[in-house]
Short mmCIF file of C-alpha atoms and ligand atoms in Angstrom, two decimals:
data_model
loop_
_atom_site.label_atom_id
_atom_site.label_comp_id
_atom_site.label_asym_id
_atom_site.label_seq_id
_atom_site.Cartn_x
_atom_site.Cartn_y
_atom_site.Cartn_z
CA MET U 26 -6.27 -9.95 14.16
CA ILE U 27 -5.82 -10.46 10.33
CA SER U 28 -5.12 -14.24 9.99
CA PHE U 29 -3.41 -16.42 7.48
CA ASP U 30 -4.62 -19.82 5.76
CA TYR U 31 -2.35 -21.77 3.79
CA SER U 32 -4.45 -24.99 3.80
CA PRO U 33 -5.45 -24.62 0.16
CA ALA U 34 -1.55 -24.87 -0.89
CA GLN U 35 -1.29 -28.20 1.12
CA LYS U 36 -1.54 -30.11 -2.07
CA PHE U 37 1.72 -28.42 -3.22
CA ILE U 38 3.51 -28.32 0.02
CA SER U 39 4.39 -31.04 2.86
CA GLU U 40 4.41 -30.39 6.56
CA ALA U 41 8.03 -31.54 6.50
CA GLU U 42 9.08 -28.72 4.14
CA ILE U 43 7.46 -26.22 6.30
CA ALA U 44 9.34 -27.74 9.43
CA ALA U 45 12.69 -27.54 7.42
CA ILE U 46 12.21 -23.75 6.45
CA GLU U 47 11.02 -22.91 9.94
CA PRO U 48 14.40 -22.46 11.66
CA LEU U 49 15.46 -20.48 8.53
CA ILE U 50 12.58 -18.09 9.03
CA THR U 51 13.42 -17.81 12.84
CA THR U 52 16.76 -17.27 12.13
CA ALA U 53 16.15 -14.42 9.61
CA ALA U 54 13.73 -12.71 11.90
CA ARG U 55 16.21 -13.01 14.52
CA LEU U 56 18.86 -11.06 12.57
CA LEU U 57 16.13 -8.53 11.79
CA GLU U 58 15.18 -7.80 15.25
CA SER U 59 18.71 -7.97 16.48
CA ARG U 60 19.66 -5.37 13.80
CA THR U 61 22.42 -7.71 12.60
CA GLY U 62 21.28 -8.35 9.03
CA SER U 63 21.88 -6.15 6.19
CA GLY U 64 20.74 -2.46 6.02
CA PRO U 65 20.56 -2.10 9.75
CA GLU U 66 20.73 1.59 9.21
CA TRP U 67 16.96 1.14 7.67
CA LEU U 68 15.03 -0.43 10.34
CA GLY U 69 13.15 2.54 11.92
CA TRP U 70 10.00 1.09 10.64
CA LEU U 71 10.20 -2.04 12.85
CA ASP U 72 9.56 0.27 15.89
CA LEU U 73 7.39 3.02 14.29
CA PRO U 74 4.03 1.78 15.63
CA ILE U 75 5.24 2.62 19.17
CA LYS U 76 8.51 4.88 18.54
CA TYR U 77 7.63 8.08 16.89
CA ASP U 78 7.82 11.87 17.51
CA ARG U 79 4.65 12.36 19.58
CA ALA U 80 4.87 16.13 19.10
CA GLU U 81 5.07 15.76 15.28
CA TYR U 82 2.13 13.33 15.48
CA LYS U 83 0.23 15.99 17.03
CA ARG U 84 1.21 18.50 14.56
CA ILE U 85 0.18 16.19 11.70
CA LYS U 86 -3.42 15.84 13.11
CA ALA U 87 -3.40 19.75 13.61
CA ALA U 88 -2.33 20.25 9.97
CA ALA U 89 -5.08 17.78 8.81
CA LYS U 90 -7.74 19.56 10.47
CA ARG U 91 -6.41 23.06 9.17
CA ILE U 92 -6.14 21.59 5.59
CA ARG U 93 -9.75 20.50 5.84
CA LYS U 94 -10.74 23.88 7.00
CA GLN U 95 -8.98 25.86 4.53
CA SER U 96 -9.54 23.70 1.45
CA GLU U 97 -11.52 21.21 -0.27
CA VAL U 98 -9.09 19.65 -2.08
CA LEU U 99 -5.68 18.37 -0.88
CA VAL U 100 -3.17 17.74 -3.64
CA VAL U 101 -0.49 15.21 -2.56
CA VAL U 102 2.75 15.43 -4.86
CA GLY U 103 4.95 12.53 -4.35
CA ILE U 104 5.86 9.13 -6.13
CA GLY U 105 6.75 5.69 -5.18
CA GLY U 106 7.07 5.15 -1.54
CA SER U 107 6.23 8.72 -1.20
CA TYR U 108 2.70 8.21 -2.36
CA LEU U 109 1.68 4.38 -2.76
CA GLY U 110 0.99 3.97 1.29
CA GLY U 111 -1.20 7.16 1.58
CA LYS U 112 -3.06 6.28 -1.55
CA ALA U 113 -3.53 2.78 -0.59
CA GLY U 114 -4.79 3.56 2.91
CA LEU U 115 -7.34 6.09 1.47
CA GLU U 116 -8.80 3.93 -0.96
CA PHE U 117 -8.90 1.11 1.45
CA CYS U 118 -10.66 2.91 4.24
CA GLN U 119 -12.77 5.39 2.24
CA PRO U 120 -16.54 4.37 1.91
CA THR U 121 -16.43 5.13 -1.78
CA PRO U 122 -12.84 4.68 -2.97
CA ALA U 123 -11.83 6.24 -5.97
CA LEU U 124 -15.29 6.50 -7.71
CA PRO U 125 -15.48 9.28 -10.24
CA ILE U 126 -19.16 9.89 -9.40
CA ARG U 127 -19.07 11.23 -5.62
CA GLY U 128 -22.95 11.76 -5.21
CA GLY U 129 -24.84 11.46 -2.30
CA ARG U 130 -22.85 13.99 0.18
CA LYS U 131 -23.06 17.62 -0.50
CA LYS U 132 -19.70 18.80 0.08
CA HIS U 133 -16.58 16.55 -0.42
CA PHE U 134 -13.07 16.80 0.72
CA ASP U 135 -10.93 15.30 -2.29
CA VAL U 136 -7.13 13.98 -1.98
CA VAL U 137 -5.52 13.73 -5.42
CA PHE U 138 -2.12 12.33 -6.13
CA THR U 139 0.13 13.91 -8.69
CA GLY U 140 3.75 14.00 -9.30
CA THR U 141 3.32 10.12 -9.99
CA ASN U 142 4.03 10.57 -13.81
CA LEU U 143 5.30 13.15 -16.39
CA SER U 144 1.92 13.32 -18.20
CA SER U 145 0.96 16.71 -19.28
CA ASP U 146 -2.71 15.56 -19.81
CA TYR U 147 -3.01 14.01 -16.37
CA HIS U 148 -1.61 17.26 -14.72
CA ALA U 149 -4.03 19.30 -16.70
CA GLN U 150 -6.66 17.32 -15.93
CA VAL U 151 -6.21 17.57 -12.03
CA LEU U 152 -6.03 21.21 -12.42
CA GLU U 153 -9.17 21.23 -14.30
CA ALA U 154 -10.89 19.12 -11.78
CA ILE U 155 -9.78 21.45 -8.98
CA GLY U 156 -11.24 24.26 -10.73
CA ASP U 157 -12.10 27.27 -8.51
CA ARG U 158 -12.15 25.22 -5.43
CA ASP U 159 -9.90 26.05 -2.45
CA PHE U 160 -6.66 23.56 -2.46
CA SER U 161 -3.72 22.77 -0.38
CA VAL U 162 -0.58 20.79 -1.38
CA ASN U 163 1.44 18.23 0.62
CA VAL U 164 4.67 17.78 -1.29
CA ILE U 165 6.22 14.44 -0.26
CA SER U 166 10.12 13.62 -1.04
CA LYS U 167 12.76 12.09 1.11
CA SER U 168 15.36 13.21 -1.07
CA GLY U 169 13.71 16.31 -2.00
CA THR U 170 15.24 15.92 -5.56
CA THR U 171 13.05 13.48 -7.49
CA THR U 172 12.24 14.81 -10.91
CA GLU U 173 8.55 13.52 -11.41
CA PRO U 174 7.33 15.34 -7.83
CA ALA U 175 9.77 18.33 -8.23
CA ILE U 176 8.12 19.16 -11.47
CA ALA U 177 4.62 18.46 -10.15
CA PHE U 178 5.39 20.88 -7.34
CA ARG U 179 6.45 23.62 -9.53
CA ILE U 180 3.05 23.46 -11.37
CA PHE U 181 0.81 23.56 -8.20
CA LYS U 182 3.05 25.93 -6.32
CA GLN U 183 2.66 28.25 -9.20
CA LYS U 184 -1.02 28.00 -9.32
CA LEU U 185 -1.29 28.45 -5.60
CA GLU U 186 0.64 31.63 -5.76
CA GLU U 187 -1.43 32.98 -8.58
CA LYS U 188 -4.49 32.29 -6.70
CA TYR U 189 -3.44 33.24 -3.01
CA GLY U 190 -0.37 35.18 -3.29
CA LYS U 191 3.16 34.26 -2.12
CA ALA U 192 2.24 34.44 1.37
CA GLY U 193 -1.09 32.64 1.26
CA ALA U 194 0.21 29.90 -0.83
CA ALA U 195 3.03 29.04 1.78
CA GLU U 196 0.17 28.87 4.41
CA ARG U 197 -1.38 25.95 2.17
CA ILE U 198 1.85 24.17 1.36
CA TYR U 199 2.98 21.41 3.69
CA ALA U 200 6.36 19.46 3.00
CA THR U 201 7.37 16.29 4.31
CA THR U 202 11.05 15.43 3.43
CA ASP U 203 14.31 14.66 5.27
CA LYS U 204 15.00 16.53 8.46
CA ALA U 205 18.07 18.46 7.42
CA LYS U 206 19.06 18.07 3.90
CA GLY U 207 17.70 18.27 0.17
CA ALA U 208 16.34 20.97 -2.07
CA LEU U 209 12.86 20.65 -0.70
CA LYS U 210 14.06 21.00 3.05
CA THR U 211 15.96 24.28 1.83
CA LEU U 212 12.81 25.62 0.03
CA ALA U 213 10.58 24.84 3.06
CA ALA U 214 12.68 26.65 5.23
CA ARG U 215 13.07 29.59 3.07
CA GLU U 216 9.37 29.91 2.34
CA GLY U 217 8.22 29.02 5.80
CA TYR U 218 6.10 25.91 4.85
CA GLU U 219 4.99 23.67 7.75
CA SER U 220 7.24 20.72 7.22
CA PHE U 221 7.18 17.27 8.64
CA VAL U 222 10.24 14.65 8.72
CA VAL U 223 10.79 11.15 6.83
CA PRO U 224 13.15 9.77 9.57
CA ASP U 225 16.58 8.91 8.45
CA ASP U 226 16.18 5.29 9.41
CA VAL U 227 13.14 4.88 7.25
CA GLY U 228 13.21 4.17 3.55
CA GLY U 229 10.32 5.39 1.20
CA ARG U 230 8.58 2.01 0.87
CA PHE U 231 8.51 1.51 4.47
CA SER U 232 7.35 5.11 5.44
CA VAL U 233 3.64 4.66 5.33
CA LEU U 234 3.34 4.99 8.97
CA THR U 235 5.37 8.40 9.13
CA ALA U 236 4.05 11.66 8.04
CA VAL U 237 4.49 10.43 4.61
CA GLY U 238 1.19 8.18 4.82
CA LEU U 239 -0.30 9.69 8.03
CA LEU U 240 -0.70 13.42 6.85
CA PRO U 241 -2.79 12.56 3.74
CA LEU U 242 -4.76 9.89 5.45
CA ALA U 243 -5.62 12.28 8.46
CA ALA U 244 -6.50 15.05 5.89
CA ALA U 245 -9.00 12.63 4.22
CA GLY U 246 -10.51 12.07 7.72
CA ILE U 247 -9.32 8.47 8.48
CA ASP U 248 -8.51 7.63 12.06
CA VAL U 249 -4.79 7.40 12.27
CA ASP U 250 -4.80 6.61 15.71
CA ALA U 251 -6.67 3.34 15.02
CA LEU U 252 -4.28 2.71 12.09
CA MET U 253 -1.22 3.18 14.58
CA ARG U 254 -2.95 0.79 17.19
CA GLY U 255 -3.35 -1.96 14.52
CA ALA U 256 0.27 -1.55 13.63
CA ALA U 257 1.43 -1.58 17.29
CA ASP U 258 -0.57 -4.91 18.02
CA ALA U 259 0.78 -6.18 14.88
CA ARG U 260 4.35 -5.39 15.98
CA ILE U 261 3.78 -7.68 19.21
CA ALA U 262 1.71 -10.44 17.31
CA TYR U 263 4.49 -10.86 14.58
CA LYS U 264 7.08 -11.54 17.19
CA LYS U 265 5.33 -14.85 18.52
CA PRO U 266 6.74 -18.25 17.74
CA PHE U 267 6.52 -19.50 14.27
CA ALA U 268 3.30 -21.74 14.84
CA GLU U 269 1.21 -18.39 16.25
CA ASN U 270 2.76 -16.24 13.80
CA ALA U 271 0.82 -15.44 10.29
CA CYS U 272 3.60 -13.24 9.28
CA TYR U 273 6.46 -15.82 9.57
CA GLN U 274 4.03 -18.50 8.07
CA TYR U 275 3.29 -16.41 5.02
CA THR U 276 7.02 -15.84 4.53
CA ALA U 277 7.84 -19.32 4.96
CA LEU U 278 4.95 -20.28 2.54
CA ARG U 279 6.13 -17.81 -0.36
CA ASN U 280 9.72 -18.81 -0.15
CA ILE U 281 9.13 -22.56 -0.30
CA LEU U 282 6.73 -22.10 -3.38
CA LYS U 283 9.74 -20.06 -4.81
CA ASN U 284 11.99 -22.80 -4.30
CA LYS U 285 9.57 -24.84 -6.26
CA GLY U 286 9.52 -22.68 -9.37
CA LYS U 287 6.66 -20.55 -8.40
CA GLU U 288 8.28 -17.37 -9.09
CA ILE U 289 5.47 -15.08 -9.77
CA GLU U 290 3.36 -14.12 -6.62
CA ILE U 291 0.00 -12.78 -7.70
CA LEU U 292 -1.76 -10.62 -5.01
CA ALA U 293 -5.56 -11.08 -5.70
CA ASN U 294 -8.34 -9.27 -4.12
CA TYR U 295 -12.26 -9.41 -4.56
CA GLU U 296 -12.65 -5.81 -3.18
CA PRO U 297 -11.74 -2.85 -5.59
CA ARG U 298 -10.93 -0.93 -2.37
CA CYS U 299 -7.76 -3.43 -2.01
CA ASN U 300 -6.30 -2.21 -5.55
CA PHE U 301 -3.93 0.15 -4.28
CA ILE U 302 -2.84 -2.12 -1.42
CA ALA U 303 -1.74 -4.21 -4.21
CA GLU U 304 0.21 -1.42 -5.88
CA TRP U 305 2.04 -0.62 -2.51
CA TRP U 306 2.83 -4.20 -2.10
CA LYS U 307 4.21 -4.54 -5.44
CA GLN U 308 6.56 -1.86 -4.63
CA LEU U 309 7.57 -2.89 -1.28
CA TYR U 310 8.33 -6.52 -2.58
CA GLY U 311 9.45 -5.57 -6.12
CA GLU U 312 12.24 -2.93 -4.78
CA SER U 313 13.21 -5.03 -1.64
CA GLU U 314 13.61 -8.56 -3.24
CA GLY U 315 14.24 -7.81 -7.01
CA LYS U 316 18.13 -7.51 -7.20
CA ASP U 317 21.23 -9.62 -7.97
CA GLY U 318 19.23 -11.54 -10.52
CA LYS U 319 17.01 -12.71 -7.53
CA GLY U 320 13.34 -12.17 -6.34
CA ILE U 321 9.65 -13.36 -6.55
CA PHE U 322 8.10 -11.18 -9.36
CA PRO U 323 5.14 -9.39 -7.69
CA ALA U 324 1.76 -9.19 -9.63
CA SER U 325 -1.79 -8.22 -8.89
CA VAL U 326 -5.28 -8.89 -10.09
CA THR U 327 -8.72 -7.65 -9.01
CA PHE U 328 -11.48 -10.26 -9.20
CA THR U 329 -14.08 -10.89 -10.51
CA ALA U 330 -13.07 -8.39 -13.16
CA ASP U 331 -9.93 -9.89 -13.98
CA LEU U 332 -11.08 -13.43 -14.25
CA HIS U 333 -12.32 -12.15 -17.41
CA SER U 334 -9.14 -11.07 -18.64
CA MET U 335 -6.15 -12.78 -16.73
CA GLY U 336 -8.16 -15.87 -15.54
CA GLN U 337 -7.48 -17.99 -18.56
CA TYR U 338 -3.56 -17.34 -17.96
CA ILE U 339 -3.65 -18.02 -14.41
CA GLN U 340 -5.71 -21.35 -14.98
CA ASP U 341 -3.91 -22.48 -17.86
CA GLY U 342 -0.73 -20.67 -18.77
CA ARG U 343 3.03 -21.34 -17.50
CA ARG U 344 2.94 -22.84 -14.32
CA THR U 345 5.08 -20.63 -12.51
CA ILE U 346 2.43 -18.79 -10.63
CA PHE U 347 1.15 -18.76 -6.82
CA GLU U 348 -1.55 -16.66 -5.65
CA THR U 349 -2.07 -14.67 -2.44
CA VAL U 350 -5.69 -13.83 -1.98
CA LEU U 351 -6.60 -10.67 0.33
CA GLU U 352 -10.13 -11.53 1.49
CA ILE U 353 -12.32 -9.13 3.49
CA ASP U 354 -14.46 -11.16 5.56
CA ARG U 355 -17.16 -8.39 6.47
CA PRO U 356 -18.23 -5.91 3.94
CA GLN U 357 -19.27 -2.47 5.29
CA THR U 358 -22.53 -2.69 3.48
CA GLU U 359 -25.18 -5.35 2.60
CA MET U 360 -26.75 -5.52 -0.77
CA LEU U 361 -29.36 -7.96 -1.84
CA VAL U 362 -29.73 -9.55 -5.16
CA PRO U 363 -33.41 -8.43 -6.38
CA LYS U 364 -36.11 -10.60 -7.47
CA SER U 365 -37.33 -10.34 -11.10
CA GLU U 366 -40.92 -11.07 -11.91
CA ASP U 367 -40.00 -12.66 -15.41
CA ASP U 368 -36.56 -14.26 -14.18
CA LEU U 369 -35.39 -14.04 -18.04
CA ASP U 370 -31.73 -14.03 -16.82
CA GLY U 371 -32.61 -17.01 -14.51
CA LEU U 372 -31.11 -15.27 -11.56
CA ASN U 373 -34.09 -15.82 -9.24
CA TYR U 374 -32.42 -18.56 -7.48
CA LEU U 375 -29.90 -16.02 -5.94
CA ALA U 376 -32.81 -13.24 -5.24
CA GLY U 377 -32.59 -12.17 -1.63
CA LYS U 378 -29.00 -13.76 -1.24
CA SER U 379 -26.38 -10.99 -0.60
CA LEU U 380 -23.93 -9.92 -3.14
CA ASP U 381 -21.27 -10.70 -0.68
CA TYR U 382 -22.39 -14.24 -0.40
CA VAL U 383 -22.07 -14.51 -4.14
CA ASN U 384 -18.59 -12.86 -4.21
CA LYS U 385 -17.37 -15.48 -1.46
CA LYS U 386 -18.86 -18.22 -3.60
CA ALA U 387 -17.00 -16.85 -6.41
CA ALA U 388 -13.73 -16.70 -4.37
CA GLU U 389 -14.10 -20.37 -3.32
CA GLY U 390 -14.98 -21.46 -6.90
CA THR U 391 -11.79 -19.48 -8.08
CA ARG U 392 -9.76 -21.08 -5.40
CA MET U 393 -10.72 -24.68 -6.27
CA ALA U 394 -10.26 -24.22 -10.07
CA HIS U 395 -6.74 -22.43 -9.46
CA ILE U 396 -5.63 -25.32 -7.31
CA ASP U 397 -6.78 -27.95 -9.59
CA GLY U 398 -5.05 -25.89 -12.44
CA GLY U 399 -1.77 -26.21 -10.50
CA VAL U 400 -1.84 -22.61 -8.88
CA PRO U 401 -1.20 -22.75 -4.99
CA ASN U 402 -3.47 -20.50 -3.13
CA LEU U 403 -2.82 -18.36 0.23
CA THR U 404 -5.22 -16.47 1.96
CA ILE U 405 -4.86 -13.32 4.08
CA HIS U 406 -8.21 -12.84 5.95
CA ILE U 407 -8.97 -9.20 6.97
CA PRO U 408 -11.92 -9.02 9.15
CA GLU U 409 -13.12 -5.79 7.89
CA ALA U 410 -11.79 -2.91 5.81
CA SER U 411 -11.20 -0.57 8.74
CA PRO U 412 -7.76 1.69 9.79
CA TYR U 413 -7.01 -0.79 12.44
CA TYR U 414 -6.89 -3.74 10.29
CA LEU U 415 -4.96 -1.68 7.70
CA GLY U 416 -2.37 -0.97 10.15
CA GLN U 417 -1.97 -4.60 10.94
CA LEU U 418 -1.79 -5.37 7.34
CA PHE U 419 0.90 -2.79 6.42
CA PHE U 420 3.11 -4.13 9.36
CA PHE U 421 2.43 -7.73 8.36
CA PHE U 422 3.57 -7.16 4.69
CA GLU U 423 6.64 -4.81 5.60
CA LYS U 424 7.90 -7.57 8.11
CA ALA U 425 7.44 -10.36 6.07
CA CYS U 426 9.22 -8.66 3.17
CA ALA U 427 12.29 -7.87 5.12
CA ILE U 428 12.36 -11.63 6.33
CA SER U 429 12.20 -12.76 2.75
CA GLY U 430 14.73 -10.51 1.29
CA TYR U 431 17.09 -11.92 4.34
CA MET U 432 16.13 -15.44 3.26
CA LEU U 433 17.02 -14.53 -0.55
CA GLY U 434 20.34 -13.19 0.58
CA VAL U 435 19.94 -9.57 -0.52
CA ASN U 436 19.82 -6.43 1.35
CA PRO U 437 16.00 -5.75 1.11
CA PHE U 438 16.28 -1.89 2.03
CA ASP U 439 18.27 -0.60 -0.86
CA GLN U 440 17.20 -0.15 -4.51
CA PRO U 441 20.35 0.60 -6.89
CA GLY U 442 18.43 -0.75 -9.85
CA VAL U 443 16.12 2.38 -9.85
CA GLU U 444 19.12 4.64 -10.60
CA ALA U 445 19.59 3.23 -14.24
CA TYR U 446 16.69 4.99 -15.97
CA LYS U 447 17.46 8.31 -14.36
CA LYS U 448 20.96 8.39 -15.66
CA ASN U 449 19.89 8.01 -19.27
CA MET U 450 16.78 10.13 -18.85
CA PHE U 451 19.12 13.10 -17.36
CA ARG U 452 21.82 12.46 -20.33
CA LEU U 453 18.97 12.76 -22.93
CA LEU U 454 17.32 15.80 -21.21
CA GLY U 455 20.80 17.45 -21.15
CA LYS U 456 21.22 17.89 -17.38
O1 PA5 D 9 11.09 3.33 -1.78
C1 PA5 D 9 11.81 4.10 -2.28
O2 PA5 D 9 12.88 4.51 -1.45
C2 PA5 D 9 11.44 5.10 -3.66
O3 PA5 D 9 10.06 4.38 -4.10
C3 PA5 D 9 10.92 6.32 -3.16
O4 PA5 D 9 10.03 6.53 -2.30
C4 PA5 D 9 10.75 7.28 -4.55
O5 PA5 D 9 11.94 7.20 -5.41
C5 PA5 D 9 10.48 8.70 -4.20
O6 PA5 D 9 11.68 9.22 -3.61
P1 PA5 D 9 11.72 10.59 -2.84
O7 PA5 D 9 10.65 10.20 -1.71
O8 PA5 D 9 12.97 10.66 -2.44
O9 PA5 D 9 11.06 11.55 -3.87
#
C-alpha cells in the first residue's frame, strides 16, 4: 500500500492536536460513507472501484485495442476533469513520460491531449506533429457543451473527415459524455460514434476511474485492471480506523496545519512522471475546497528543478506554506554515476552510486532544510510507479479531498466559481 509519514511535521504539531481532530475526521468520513453530507448526489466515485458497468468496461478495453490497430495517434479532446486524470495516469505509468524524444522503439503509439486551451499555435502544432499518421479521436465532455473541447473537436473532426470521409471518420471517433443529454450526446447518436458514459453521480474531477480516464489509459497500453484493483484495495483500506488509515491521517494533518495559518499546500515530487499527478491534484483540491472564501491553496513543484527557482521562497519567504512530498520508493531503472579519470568536477565520491541514491539524499536534505525554515513536511510513499499504486493514489486523494471539504463546511462537489469567466467570455464573443 502507499503509506503516509507525518513524523517530519511533528515539530509543528502535537499528538494532542491530532487526538483532538480525530473525531471530527471520523464524523466527516461517516457523513461521506452514509451519504448524509452535502452533495450526496455526487458520490458515485466512492464505489466506482467495485461498482461500475462491466459491459461498458469490456467495451472500453475492446475500443482501446481497436484504436491501437487503426491508428498511431489518439487525440484526446477534453478539459479540466475530462483530461487531467488520464494525462496524469499516462505520464505516471509510461516508461518515458512526455519526452519530446521518443527514440529507441521503432513504432510509437502517441496519445496527445487537446481542447485544453484556445491557442491556435498549440492546435496547429498538434496537427503538424500528427502529420500523415493515422489518428483517432476520443472527445470527452460530460456536459457536451464546454467551449474549448467543442472548438478543438470541430478542428479534429474536420481533419478526420477530410482524410477518411464522413463514415471513415465516424469509425475513428469515440465520445465520452452524459448518457442521455448534451450536444455531444446528440451528435454521437446522430453520427454513430461509439459512446461511453460519464455517470450522473460522478463529477468531472472525480471521474478518472470512469471511461474518462480509462479509455485514454487503456489505449496507451496501460493495465487498467491493475489500476482498478489498486483503487478497490484503497477503498477498503481507507475505511479503517484512524490509527491505521493513511487517508484520514493526511486529511487531519493538512487541516491542523491550515488552522495554524499554513494556507498553502505545495505538492512536491522528485520524479517528473508525477508532474501531472500534481496538476490533477490541484484541480481536485482547488475546485473542491476553494469556495465561500475558504480553502487551502494547492500549488506544486518538481524537485530538484524547482529548488533552483522556487526553493528560495519555500525556504525563506512568507511562512504560510506546508509541503506534501510524493516519494516513489523504487525507480523502474537503475542508473549509476560514472567515474571520471580526472575528477575535475570533484564528483568521484559519488561514482558507482545510483542516481536514485543521490535523489533520495537530495529529498532528505531538502526536507531537513525546509523544516528548519518553518515549512512542515508530510510524505506520501509510493512503492513504485505502477498502475496498481496509481489506482490507490487516485482514491487516496479523492477521499481525503471530500472529507477535507466537509471539514471546511463547503460542498466539495460543486464549482459555482468557474461560471464567472464564461459569462464574460460569452458576452465579449457576442453569444
Ligand atoms: O471538474 C469539473 O467538473 C470540471 O473541471 C469539468 O471537468 C470541466 O469543466 C470540463 O467539463 P465537461 O466535461 O462538461 O466538458
